[in-house]
Amino acid sequence: MNIHEYQGKEILNSFGVRIQRGIVASTPKEAVEAAKELTELTGTGWHVIKAQVHAGGRGKGGGVKLAKNLKEVEEIAGQIIGMNLVTPQTSAEGKKVHQVLVTEDVYYPGDSEPEEYYMSVLLNRTTGRNMIMYSTEGGMDIETVAEETPHLIFTEEIDPSVGLQGFQARRIAFNLGLSGNGFKEMTKFVTALYTAYVESDSALFEINPVLKTSDDKIMAVDAKVTLDDNALFRHKDYAAMRDIREENAVEVEAREVGLNYVDLDGNVGCMVNGAGLAMATMDLIKQAGGEPANFLDVGGTADAKRVEEAFRLILKDENVKAILINIFGGIVRCDRVAQGIVDAYKNMGNINVPIIVRLQGTNADIAKEIIDNSGLDVQSAIEFQEAADKVQAVLA
Ligand code: GDP
Ligand code: MN
């Protein structure tokens, strides 16, 4: 689950990671109040107004701006709140901004060289260990750094049985070219950051930039935090950070009815039981010349109610030109699924795309009869390839 920068910073702060301080605001008036409060707290008169959307590259899209007085805070907040922010990471329509984070300005006026670093914590899937990835080239696209100057990206892998060791934190500070106080601050920063990552059950931290001020403070200026969905049950406070305005509406609905649905760009809707079969079905659709419109795992109990819910979700996507239902009847019997499909189809009444059903497993032959005799625009198939060919035929 992705969360906003301000929420990510809250989590970091709770583990003692130094952050650029800020207060979230939903209106220009609230932004001014936030700025006043921050001035009392930090002494800075300058503030940065930052759009809160689940996308990076906000600076480039005009979603991060410096305000030198309260009037500018109000003006800039007014511009940013409500805008459709387009960044290299959003679609062409952009993302609607509902809130801004008003922060202290940590790039001190006259500070000729604040240092910006890149740092992320994530799982290395090859070794099965967490790693800290970091670079002296912060503040810019890490993808560009990786492409043009890969030798400037370092990694530090952590042994799960002992955790991040002191020498590793010091090596990171050393490789970032730090010495003296900055070196000490960086080892503290890295240590707290890693603890935060592990304790919060996160799947990704990306801090770009990590800033070193001229007085050697090391802090997170940005925070992209992805939490592990499977661990949310033990972090009720994090689970409450979900902002469904940022999520795909159909995916939100699917989660509410307990279906595993991922929206995709293609034209063939898929309804499958089992994640592995769902992946194989998507491959099959591609081979047949189509593009899957979604990933959908209806799970083990494909009864009429679930099938109907699945139909509803798939049909919300206007790009869907055909639906391929691919069910393996192992625990659930194929004839019951077939009846479920027929009932759901009749219940809904307005399904006007062709449907190809492949039922394989227990009672597959009875299922085929039910489908074939239903009088509906549903074609049955028993073999995988046969199903693919039928999909291709209806798309042609
Ligand atoms: P992103 O563009 O979505 O990655 O958002 P960031 O939080 O990384 O902010 C973008 C850029 O804004 C940073 O790289 C900084 O250059 C700039 N920025 C962020 N905070 C401050 C600040 O306190 N003062 C100044 N002057 N610039 C800042
Ligand atoms: Mn950033």
mmCIF file of C-alpha atoms in Angstrom, residues 10-371:
data_model
loop_
_atom_site.group_PDB
_atom_site.id
_atom_site.type_symbol
_atom_site.label_atom_id
_atom_site.label_comp_id
_atom_site.label_asym_id
_atom_site.label_seq_id
_atom_site.Cartn_x
_atom_site.Cartn_y
_atom_site.Cartn_z
ATOM 1 C CA GLU A 10 5.332 10.610 10.273
ATOM 2 C CA ILE A 11 6.405 6.976 10.345
ATOM 3 C CA LEU A 12 10.087 7.865 9.897
ATOM 4 C CA ASN A 13 9.893 10.487 12.621
ATOM 5 C CA SER A 14 8.333 8.009 15.044
ATOM 6 C CA PHE A 15 11.495 5.892 14.744
ATOM 7 C CA GLY A 16 13.837 8.825 15.305
ATOM 8 C CA VAL A 17 14.710 9.486 11.668
ATOM 9 C CA ARG A 18 15.266 13.214 11.218
ATOM 10 C CA ILE A 19 12.838 14.727 8.711
ATOM 11 C CA GLN A 20 12.158 18.083 7.142
ATOM 12 C CA ARG A 21 9.296 19.143 9.399
ATOM 13 C CA GLY A 22 5.899 19.969 7.986
ATOM 14 C CA ILE A 23 2.157 20.210 8.545
ATOM 15 C CA VAL A 24 -0.469 19.009 6.093
ATOM 16 C CA ALA A 25 -3.195 21.399 4.861
ATOM 17 C CA SER A 26 -6.327 21.055 2.723
ATOM 18 C CA THR A 27 -7.056 24.748 2.092
ATOM 19 C CA PRO A 28 -4.898 27.848 1.531
ATOM 20 C CA LYS A 29 -6.100 29.153 4.887
ATOM 21 C CA GLU A 30 -4.967 26.006 6.660
ATOM 22 C CA ALA A 31 -1.652 26.293 4.825
ATOM 23 C CA VAL A 32 -1.117 29.770 6.259
ATOM 24 C CA GLU A 33 -1.919 28.517 9.766
ATOM 25 C CA ALA A 34 0.494 25.628 9.233
ATOM 26 C CA ALA A 35 3.222 28.014 8.094
ATOM 27 C CA LYS A 36 2.737 30.211 11.173
ATOM 28 C CA GLU A 37 2.949 27.196 13.446
ATOM 29 C CA LEU A 38 6.105 25.988 11.709
ATOM 30 C CA THR A 39 7.741 29.381 12.041
ATOM 31 C CA GLU A 40 7.174 29.245 15.784
ATOM 32 C CA LEU A 41 8.564 25.748 15.919
ATOM 33 C CA THR A 42 11.556 26.120 13.614
ATOM 34 C CA GLY A 43 12.240 29.819 13.270
ATOM 35 C CA THR A 44 12.188 29.712 9.478
ATOM 36 C CA GLY A 45 10.138 32.302 7.634
ATOM 37 C CA TRP A 46 10.400 30.513 4.302
ATOM 38 C CA HIS A 47 8.310 27.463 3.534
ATOM 39 C CA VAL A 48 7.973 24.854 0.846
ATOM 40 C CA ILE A 49 4.506 23.892 -0.386
ATOM 41 C CA LYS A 50 4.404 20.305 -1.605
ATOM 42 C CA ALA A 51 1.523 18.586 -3.411
ATOM 43 C CA GLN A 52 0.501 15.332 -1.709
ATOM 44 C CA VAL A 53 -0.232 12.751 -4.397
ATOM 45 C CA HIS A 54 0.935 9.183 -4.833
ATOM 46 C CA ALA A 55 3.468 9.976 -7.551
ATOM 47 C CA GLY A 56 7.051 11.106 -7.681
ATOM 48 C CA GLY A 57 8.610 13.840 -9.795
ATOM 49 C CA ARG A 58 6.270 16.435 -8.286
ATOM 50 C CA GLY A 59 8.952 19.107 -8.377
ATOM 51 C CA LYS A 60 9.207 18.814 -12.164
ATOM 52 C CA GLY A 61 5.449 19.133 -12.572
ATOM 53 C CA GLY A 62 5.181 22.311 -10.492
ATOM 54 C CA GLY A 63 3.948 20.551 -7.381
ATOM 55 C CA VAL A 64 6.785 21.701 -5.078
ATOM 56 C CA LYS A 65 7.286 25.435 -4.600
ATOM 57 C CA LEU A 66 9.131 27.774 -2.268
ATOM 58 C CA ALA A 67 7.128 30.490 -0.495
ATOM 59 C CA LYS A 68 9.045 33.413 1.020
ATOM 60 C CA ASN A 69 6.204 34.906 3.073
ATOM 61 C CA LEU A 70 2.684 34.110 4.233
ATOM 62 C CA LYS A 71 1.116 35.778 1.223
ATOM 63 C CA GLU A 72 3.066 33.483 -1.057
ATOM 64 C CA VAL A 73 2.123 30.492 1.091
ATOM 65 C CA GLU A 74 -1.541 31.324 0.526
ATOM 66 C CA GLU A 75 -1.100 31.988 -3.200
ATOM 67 C CA ILE A 76 0.939 28.884 -3.924
ATOM 68 C CA ALA A 77 -1.277 26.626 -1.807
ATOM 69 C CA GLY A 78 -4.227 28.055 -3.747
ATOM 70 C CA GLN A 79 -2.558 27.158 -7.040
ATOM 71 C CA ILE A 80 -1.541 23.658 -6.029
ATOM 72 C CA ILE A 81 -4.640 22.483 -4.125
ATOM 73 C CA GLY A 82 -7.194 21.369 -6.694
ATOM 74 C CA MET A 83 -4.773 21.291 -9.609
ATOM 75 C CA ASN A 84 -4.267 18.212 -11.776
ATOM 76 C CA LEU A 85 -0.615 17.571 -11.227
ATOM 77 C CA VAL A 86 1.128 15.974 -14.192
ATOM 78 C CA THR A 87 4.525 14.454 -13.470
ATOM 79 C CA PRO A 88 6.719 11.927 -15.295
ATOM 80 C CA GLN A 89 5.083 9.287 -13.061
ATOM 81 C CA THR A 90 1.409 10.131 -13.643
ATOM 82 C CA SER A 91 -0.838 9.628 -16.666
ATOM 83 C CA ALA A 92 -1.325 12.516 -19.088
ATOM 84 C CA GLU A 93 -4.407 13.681 -17.165
ATOM 85 C CA GLY A 94 -2.375 13.870 -13.983
ATOM 86 C CA LYS A 95 -3.519 13.468 -10.402
ATOM 87 C CA LYS A 96 -5.868 15.732 -8.538
ATOM 88 C CA VAL A 97 -4.225 17.372 -5.517
ATOM 89 C CA HIS A 98 -6.371 17.388 -2.376
ATOM 90 C CA GLN A 99 -3.740 18.345 0.184
ATOM 91 C CA VAL A 100 -0.382 20.059 0.450
ATOM 92 C CA LEU A 101 2.410 19.581 2.926
ATOM 93 C CA VAL A 102 3.716 22.894 4.210
ATOM 94 C CA THR A 103 7.315 22.359 5.293
ATOM 95 C CA GLU A 104 10.146 24.324 6.784
ATOM 96 C CA ASP A 105 12.651 25.490 4.161
ATOM 97 C CA VAL A 106 15.744 23.448 4.873
ATOM 98 C CA TYR A 107 17.860 24.719 2.003
ATOM 99 C CA TYR A 108 19.098 27.685 4.005
ATOM 100 C CA PRO A 109 19.333 30.936 2.085
ATOM 101 C CA GLY A 110 22.990 31.532 1.347
ATOM 102 C CA ASP A 111 23.856 27.896 1.915
ATOM 103 C CA SER A 112 25.990 27.428 -1.178
ATOM 104 C CA GLU A 113 26.236 23.678 -1.107
ATOM 105 C CA PRO A 114 23.585 21.603 0.559
ATOM 106 C CA GLU A 115 24.383 17.993 -0.315
ATOM 107 C CA GLU A 116 21.615 15.804 -1.716
ATOM 108 C CA TYR A 117 21.885 12.033 -1.532
ATOM 109 C CA TYR A 118 19.687 9.168 -2.664
ATOM 110 C CA MET A 119 18.780 6.363 -0.293
ATOM 111 C CA SER A 120 16.327 3.481 -0.473
ATOM 112 C CA VAL A 121 15.661 0.363 1.556
ATOM 113 C CA LEU A 122 14.133 -2.627 -0.180
ATOM 114 C CA LEU A 123 14.228 -6.385 -0.542
ATOM 115 C CA ASN A 124 16.787 -7.921 -2.860
ATOM 116 C CA ARG A 125 14.665 -10.753 -4.249
ATOM 117 C CA THR A 126 17.660 -12.631 -5.614
ATOM 118 C CA THR A 127 19.395 -12.989 -2.258
ATOM 119 C CA GLY A 128 16.268 -12.748 -0.110
ATOM 120 C CA ARG A 129 17.848 -10.032 2.000
ATOM 121 C CA ASN A 130 17.030 -6.428 2.656
ATOM 122 C CA MET A 131 19.410 -3.920 1.190
ATOM 123 C CA ILE A 132 20.145 -0.255 1.422
ATOM 124 C CA MET A 133 20.762 1.321 -1.946
ATOM 125 C CA TYR A 134 22.365 4.744 -1.933
ATOM 126 C CA SER A 135 24.116 7.295 -4.052
ATOM 127 C CA THR A 136 25.840 10.646 -3.899
ATOM 128 C CA GLU A 137 23.648 11.654 -6.844
ATOM 129 C CA GLY A 138 20.485 12.540 -4.949
ATOM 130 C CA GLY A 139 17.745 14.910 -5.960
ATOM 131 C CA MET A 140 17.568 13.622 -9.518
ATOM 132 C CA ASP A 141 16.083 10.590 -11.281
ATOM 133 C CA ILE A 142 17.783 7.528 -9.881
ATOM 134 C CA GLU A 143 16.899 5.733 -13.148
ATOM 135 C CA THR A 144 19.088 8.218 -15.023
ATOM 136 C CA VAL A 145 21.929 7.726 -12.556
ATOM 137 C CA ALA A 146 21.598 3.963 -12.940
ATOM 138 C CA GLU A 147 21.792 4.271 -16.708
ATOM 139 C CA GLU A 148 24.542 6.840 -17.096
ATOM 140 C CA THR A 149 26.722 6.454 -14.010
ATOM 141 C CA PRO A 150 25.918 3.081 -12.432
ATOM 142 C CA HIS A 151 29.214 3.118 -10.484
ATOM 143 C CA LEU A 152 27.766 5.931 -8.370
ATOM 144 C CA ILE A 153 25.098 3.641 -6.922
ATOM 145 C CA PHE A 154 26.142 1.526 -3.933
ATOM 146 C CA THR A 155 24.334 -1.240 -2.090
ATOM 147 C CA GLU A 156 24.666 -2.661 1.392
ATOM 148 C CA GLU A 157 22.987 -6.001 2.112
ATOM 149 C CA ILE A 158 21.802 -6.811 5.585
ATOM 150 C CA ASP A 159 22.076 -10.203 7.227
ATOM 151 C CA PRO A 160 18.634 -10.796 8.777
ATOM 152 C CA SER A 161 20.042 -12.744 11.724
ATOM 153 C CA VAL A 162 22.093 -9.820 13.036
ATOM 154 C CA GLY A 163 20.526 -6.757 11.401
ATOM 155 C CA LEU A 164 22.350 -3.679 10.162
ATOM 156 C CA GLN A 165 25.825 -3.589 11.697
ATOM 157 C CA GLY A 166 27.711 -0.496 12.806
ATOM 158 C CA PHE A 167 30.466 -1.003 10.265
ATOM 159 C CA GLN A 168 27.879 -1.082 7.494
ATOM 160 C CA ALA A 169 26.344 2.230 8.550
ATOM 161 C CA ARG A 170 29.857 3.709 8.705
ATOM 162 C CA ARG A 171 30.709 2.334 5.266
ATOM 163 C CA ILE A 172 27.626 4.045 3.848
ATOM 164 C CA ALA A 173 28.595 7.372 5.433
ATOM 165 C CA PHE A 174 32.156 6.947 4.139
ATOM 166 C CA ASN A 175 31.062 6.107 0.584
ATOM 167 C CA LEU A 176 28.880 9.215 0.595
ATOM 168 C CA GLY A 177 32.049 11.226 1.168
ATOM 169 C CA LEU A 178 31.186 12.337 4.691
ATOM 170 C CA SER A 179 33.500 13.101 7.566
ATOM 171 C CA GLY A 180 33.321 14.625 11.046
ATOM 172 C CA ASN A 181 29.884 15.492 12.346
ATOM 173 C CA GLY A 182 28.154 14.756 9.045
ATOM 174 C CA PHE A 183 29.613 11.236 9.155
ATOM 175 C CA LYS A 184 28.246 10.629 12.655
ATOM 176 C CA GLU A 185 24.853 12.074 11.752
ATOM 177 C CA MET A 186 24.643 9.860 8.669
ATOM 178 C CA THR A 187 25.392 6.661 10.594
ATOM 179 C CA LYS A 188 22.630 7.596 13.042
ATOM 180 C CA PHE A 189 20.275 8.415 10.171
ATOM 181 C CA VAL A 190 20.912 5.139 8.352
ATOM 182 C CA THR A 191 20.554 3.074 11.528
ATOM 183 C CA ALA A 192 17.234 4.683 12.458
ATOM 184 C CA LEU A 193 16.022 4.415 8.867
ATOM 185 C CA TYR A 194 16.712 0.692 8.730
ATOM 186 C CA THR A 195 14.998 0.094 12.072
ATOM 187 C CA ALA A 196 11.988 2.043 10.801
ATOM 188 C CA TYR A 197 11.885 -0.095 7.653
ATOM 189 C CA VAL A 198 11.917 -3.372 9.546
ATOM 190 C CA GLU A 199 9.601 -2.352 12.386
ATOM 191 C CA SER A 200 7.001 -0.783 10.113
ATOM 192 C CA ASP A 201 6.907 -3.895 7.864
ATOM 193 C CA SER A 202 7.556 -1.760 4.828
ATOM 194 C CA ALA A 203 8.142 -3.033 1.328
ATOM 195 C CA LEU A 204 9.987 0.056 0.111
ATOM 196 C CA PHE A 205 11.516 3.242 1.455
ATOM 197 C CA GLU A 206 12.822 5.717 -1.058
ATOM 198 C CA ILE A 207 14.275 8.918 0.333
ATOM 199 C CA ASN A 208 15.296 11.245 -2.457
ATOM 200 C CA PRO A 209 16.786 13.540 -1.455
ATOM 201 C CA VAL A 210 18.420 12.862 1.864
ATOM 202 C CA LEU A 211 19.834 16.274 2.692
ATOM 203 C CA LYS A 212 22.973 17.377 4.505
ATOM 204 C CA THR A 213 22.645 20.981 5.594
ATOM 205 C CA SER A 214 25.682 23.220 5.993
ATOM 206 C CA ASP A 215 25.466 22.673 9.746
ATOM 207 C CA ASP A 216 25.715 18.911 9.214
ATOM 208 C CA LYS A 217 22.136 17.905 9.871
ATOM 209 C CA ILE A 218 21.096 14.836 7.878
ATOM 210 C CA MET A 219 17.380 14.619 7.110
ATOM 211 C CA ALA A 220 14.728 13.106 4.873
ATOM 212 C CA VAL A 221 13.364 15.830 2.589
ATOM 213 C CA ASP A 222 11.169 13.441 0.637
ATOM 214 C CA ALA A 223 9.714 10.065 1.628
ATOM 215 C CA LYS A 224 8.180 7.436 -0.596
ATOM 216 C CA VAL A 225 6.973 4.647 1.663
ATOM 217 C CA THR A 226 5.252 1.475 0.481
ATOM 218 C CA LEU A 227 3.808 -0.648 3.264
ATOM 219 C CA ASP A 228 3.409 -4.396 2.997
ATOM 220 C CA ASP A 229 -0.333 -5.075 2.596
ATOM 221 C CA ASN A 230 0.046 -8.463 4.225
ATOM 222 C CA ALA A 231 1.355 -6.895 7.436
ATOM 223 C CA LEU A 232 -1.266 -4.169 7.763
ATOM 224 C CA PHE A 233 -3.302 -6.270 10.169
ATOM 225 C CA ARG A 234 -0.683 -5.611 12.813
ATOM 226 C CA HIS A 235 -0.424 -1.867 12.114
ATOM 227 C CA LYS A 236 -3.971 -0.554 12.439
ATOM 228 C CA ASP A 237 -2.685 3.030 12.527
ATOM 229 C CA TYR A 238 -0.902 2.556 9.197
ATOM 230 C CA ALA A 239 -3.888 0.791 7.649
ATOM 231 C CA ALA A 240 -5.886 3.959 8.389
ATOM 232 C CA MET A 241 -3.466 5.921 6.195
ATOM 233 C CA ARG A 242 -5.012 4.459 3.066
ATOM 234 C CA ASP A 243 -6.234 7.200 0.734
ATOM 235 C CA ILE A 244 -8.658 5.584 -1.691
ATOM 236 C CA ARG A 245 -8.814 8.794 -3.736
ATOM 237 C CA GLU A 246 -5.352 7.798 -4.962
ATOM 238 C CA GLU A 247 -6.321 4.276 -5.929
ATOM 239 C CA ASN A 248 -7.991 2.673 -8.909
ATOM 240 C CA ALA A 249 -11.740 2.757 -8.138
ATOM 241 C CA VAL A 250 -12.406 -0.744 -9.459
ATOM 242 C CA GLU A 251 -9.524 -2.177 -7.438
ATOM 243 C CA VAL A 252 -10.912 -0.538 -4.310
ATOM 244 C CA GLU A 253 -14.327 -2.064 -4.997
ATOM 245 C CA ALA A 254 -12.799 -5.476 -5.641
ATOM 246 C CA ARG A 255 -10.963 -5.383 -2.336
ATOM 247 C CA GLU A 256 -14.213 -4.575 -0.559
ATOM 248 C CA VAL A 257 -15.884 -7.719 -1.908
ATOM 249 C CA GLY A 258 -12.747 -9.785 -1.327
ATOM 250 C CA LEU A 259 -11.683 -10.303 -4.942
ATOM 251 C CA ASN A 260 -8.109 -10.045 -6.181
ATOM 252 C CA TYR A 261 -8.343 -7.621 -9.095
ATOM 253 C CA VAL A 262 -5.633 -5.674 -10.885
ATOM 254 C CA ASP A 263 -6.611 -3.261 -13.626
ATOM 255 C CA LEU A 264 -4.676 -3.546 -16.920
ATOM 256 C CA ASP A 265 -4.780 -1.804 -20.297
ATOM 257 C CA GLY A 266 -6.049 -4.554 -22.633
ATOM 258 C CA ASN A 267 -9.396 -5.602 -24.128
ATOM 259 C CA VAL A 268 -10.009 -9.146 -22.848
ATOM 260 C CA GLY A 269 -11.506 -9.417 -19.398
ATOM 261 C CA CYS A 270 -10.379 -12.439 -17.383
ATOM 262 C CA MET A 271 -12.107 -14.348 -14.643
ATOM 263 C CA VAL A 272 -9.997 -17.154 -13.271
ATOM 264 C CA ASN A 273 -9.667 -19.186 -10.105
ATOM 265 C CA GLY A 274 -6.142 -19.290 -8.722
ATOM 266 C CA ALA A 275 -3.372 -16.755 -9.231
ATOM 267 C CA GLY A 276 -1.134 -19.137 -11.195
ATOM 268 C CA LEU A 277 -3.896 -20.065 -13.619
ATOM 269 C CA ALA A 278 -4.751 -16.372 -13.923
ATOM 270 C CA MET A 279 -1.182 -15.607 -14.999
ATOM 271 C CA ALA A 280 -1.201 -18.491 -17.485
ATOM 272 C CA THR A 281 -4.530 -17.256 -18.846
ATOM 273 C CA MET A 282 -3.100 -13.793 -19.412
ATOM 274 C CA ASP A 283 -0.208 -15.364 -21.362
ATOM 275 C CA LEU A 284 -2.708 -17.313 -23.412
ATOM 276 C CA ILE A 285 -4.671 -14.194 -24.278
ATOM 277 C CA LYS A 286 -1.488 -12.479 -25.414
ATOM 278 C CA GLN A 287 -0.549 -15.448 -27.588
ATOM 279 C CA ALA A 288 -3.989 -15.315 -29.159
ATOM 280 C CA GLY A 289 -3.328 -11.692 -30.133
ATOM 281 C CA GLY A 290 -5.379 -10.013 -27.402
ATOM 282 C CA GLU A 291 -4.317 -8.021 -24.372
ATOM 283 C CA PRO A 292 -5.673 -8.824 -20.906
ATOM 284 C CA ALA A 293 -7.848 -6.056 -19.455
ATOM 285 C CA ASN A 294 -7.318 -7.249 -15.915
ATOM 286 C CA PHE A 295 -6.001 -9.843 -13.570
ATOM 287 C CA LEU A 296 -8.809 -11.375 -11.561
ATOM 288 C CA ASP A 297 -8.604 -14.291 -9.185
ATOM 289 C CA VAL A 298 -12.076 -15.259 -7.964
ATOM 290 C CA GLY A 299 -10.614 -17.783 -5.535
ATOM 291 C CA GLY A 300 -11.778 -21.253 -4.660
ATOM 292 C CA THR A 301 -15.503 -20.635 -4.302
ATOM 293 C CA ALA A 302 -16.723 -19.483 -7.688
ATOM 294 C CA ASP A 303 -20.449 -19.475 -6.853
ATOM 295 C CA ALA A 304 -23.097 -17.393 -8.635
ATOM 296 C CA LYS A 305 -22.708 -14.451 -6.281
ATOM 297 C CA ARG A 306 -18.963 -14.230 -6.723
ATOM 298 C CA VAL A 307 -19.187 -14.743 -10.458
ATOM 299 C CA GLU A 308 -21.719 -11.919 -10.649
ATOM 300 C CA GLU A 309 -19.480 -9.604 -8.616
ATOM 301 C CA ALA A 310 -16.600 -10.504 -10.900
ATOM 302 C CA PHE A 311 -18.705 -9.774 -14.021
ATOM 303 C CA ARG A 312 -19.648 -6.387 -12.622
ATOM 304 C CA LEU A 313 -16.040 -5.463 -11.975
ATOM 305 C CA ILE A 314 -14.826 -6.586 -15.388
ATOM 306 C CA LEU A 315 -17.626 -4.774 -17.208
ATOM 307 C CA LYS A 316 -16.769 -1.453 -15.538
ATOM 308 C CA ASP A 317 -13.874 -1.319 -17.962
ATOM 309 C CA GLU A 318 -15.163 0.072 -21.269
ATOM 310 C CA ASN A 319 -12.229 -1.400 -23.168
ATOM 311 C CA VAL A 320 -13.411 -4.949 -22.559
ATOM 312 C CA LYS A 321 -14.409 -6.572 -25.885
ATOM 313 C CA ALA A 322 -14.587 -10.191 -24.697
ATOM 314 C CA ILE A 323 -14.451 -12.092 -21.444
ATOM 315 C CA LEU A 324 -12.526 -15.303 -20.938
ATOM 316 C CA ILE A 325 -13.563 -17.372 -17.953
ATOM 317 C CA ASN A 326 -11.037 -20.031 -17.092
ATOM 318 C CA ILE A 327 -11.918 -22.159 -14.110
ATOM 319 C CA PHE A 328 -10.345 -25.340 -12.874
ATOM 320 C CA GLY A 329 -12.834 -27.367 -10.892
ATOM 321 C CA GLY A 330 -10.812 -29.057 -8.225
ATOM 322 C CA ILE A 331 -12.518 -28.359 -4.948
ATOM 323 C CA VAL A 332 -15.422 -26.549 -6.569
ATOM 324 C CA ARG A 333 -17.361 -28.612 -9.140
ATOM 325 C CA CYS A 334 -17.498 -27.319 -12.720
ATOM 326 C CA ASP A 335 -21.263 -27.804 -13.078
ATOM 327 C CA ARG A 336 -21.863 -25.534 -10.090
ATOM 328 C CA VAL A 337 -19.608 -22.884 -11.555
ATOM 329 C CA ALA A 338 -21.363 -23.191 -14.924
ATOM 330 C CA GLN A 339 -24.733 -22.753 -13.245
ATOM 331 C CA GLY A 340 -23.273 -19.766 -11.395
ATOM 332 C CA ILE A 341 -22.180 -18.204 -14.672
ATOM 333 C CA VAL A 342 -25.578 -18.744 -16.297
ATOM 334 C CA ASP A 343 -27.444 -17.378 -13.256
ATOM 335 C CA ALA A 344 -25.176 -14.349 -12.954
ATOM 336 C CA TYR A 345 -25.500 -13.676 -16.689
ATOM 337 C CA LYS A 346 -29.296 -13.771 -16.511
ATOM 338 C CA ASN A 347 -29.347 -11.691 -13.337
ATOM 339 C CA MET A 348 -27.259 -8.951 -14.839
ATOM 340 C CA GLY A 349 -29.116 -8.871 -18.105
ATOM 341 C CA ASN A 350 -26.931 -6.303 -19.815
ATOM 342 C CA ILE A 351 -23.764 -8.182 -20.651
ATOM 343 C CA ASN A 352 -23.179 -7.333 -24.271
ATOM 344 C CA VAL A 353 -19.743 -8.745 -24.874
ATOM 345 C CA PRO A 354 -19.059 -12.320 -25.974
ATOM 346 C CA ILE A 355 -18.004 -14.721 -23.273
ATOM 347 C CA ILE A 356 -15.805 -17.751 -23.655
ATOM 348 C CA VAL A 357 -15.836 -20.224 -20.812
ATOM 349 C CA ARG A 358 -13.313 -22.928 -20.229
ATOM 350 C CA LEU A 359 -14.205 -25.291 -17.410
ATOM 351 C CA GLN A 360 -11.880 -28.129 -16.703
ATOM 352 C CA GLY A 361 -11.890 -30.660 -13.883
ATOM 353 C CA THR A 362 -14.667 -32.347 -11.926
ATOM 354 C CA ASN A 363 -17.914 -32.593 -13.939
ATOM 355 C CA ALA A 364 -16.490 -30.543 -16.822
ATOM 356 C CA ASP A 365 -18.711 -32.362 -19.339
ATOM 357 C CA ILE A 366 -21.906 -31.593 -17.434
ATOM 358 C CA ALA A 367 -20.738 -27.990 -17.165
ATOM 359 C CA LYS A 368 -20.261 -27.761 -20.916
ATOM 360 C CA GLU A 369 -23.811 -28.986 -21.440
ATOM 361 C CA ILE A 370 -25.188 -26.368 -19.066
ATOM 362 C CA ILE A 371 -23.351 -23.616 -20.921
#
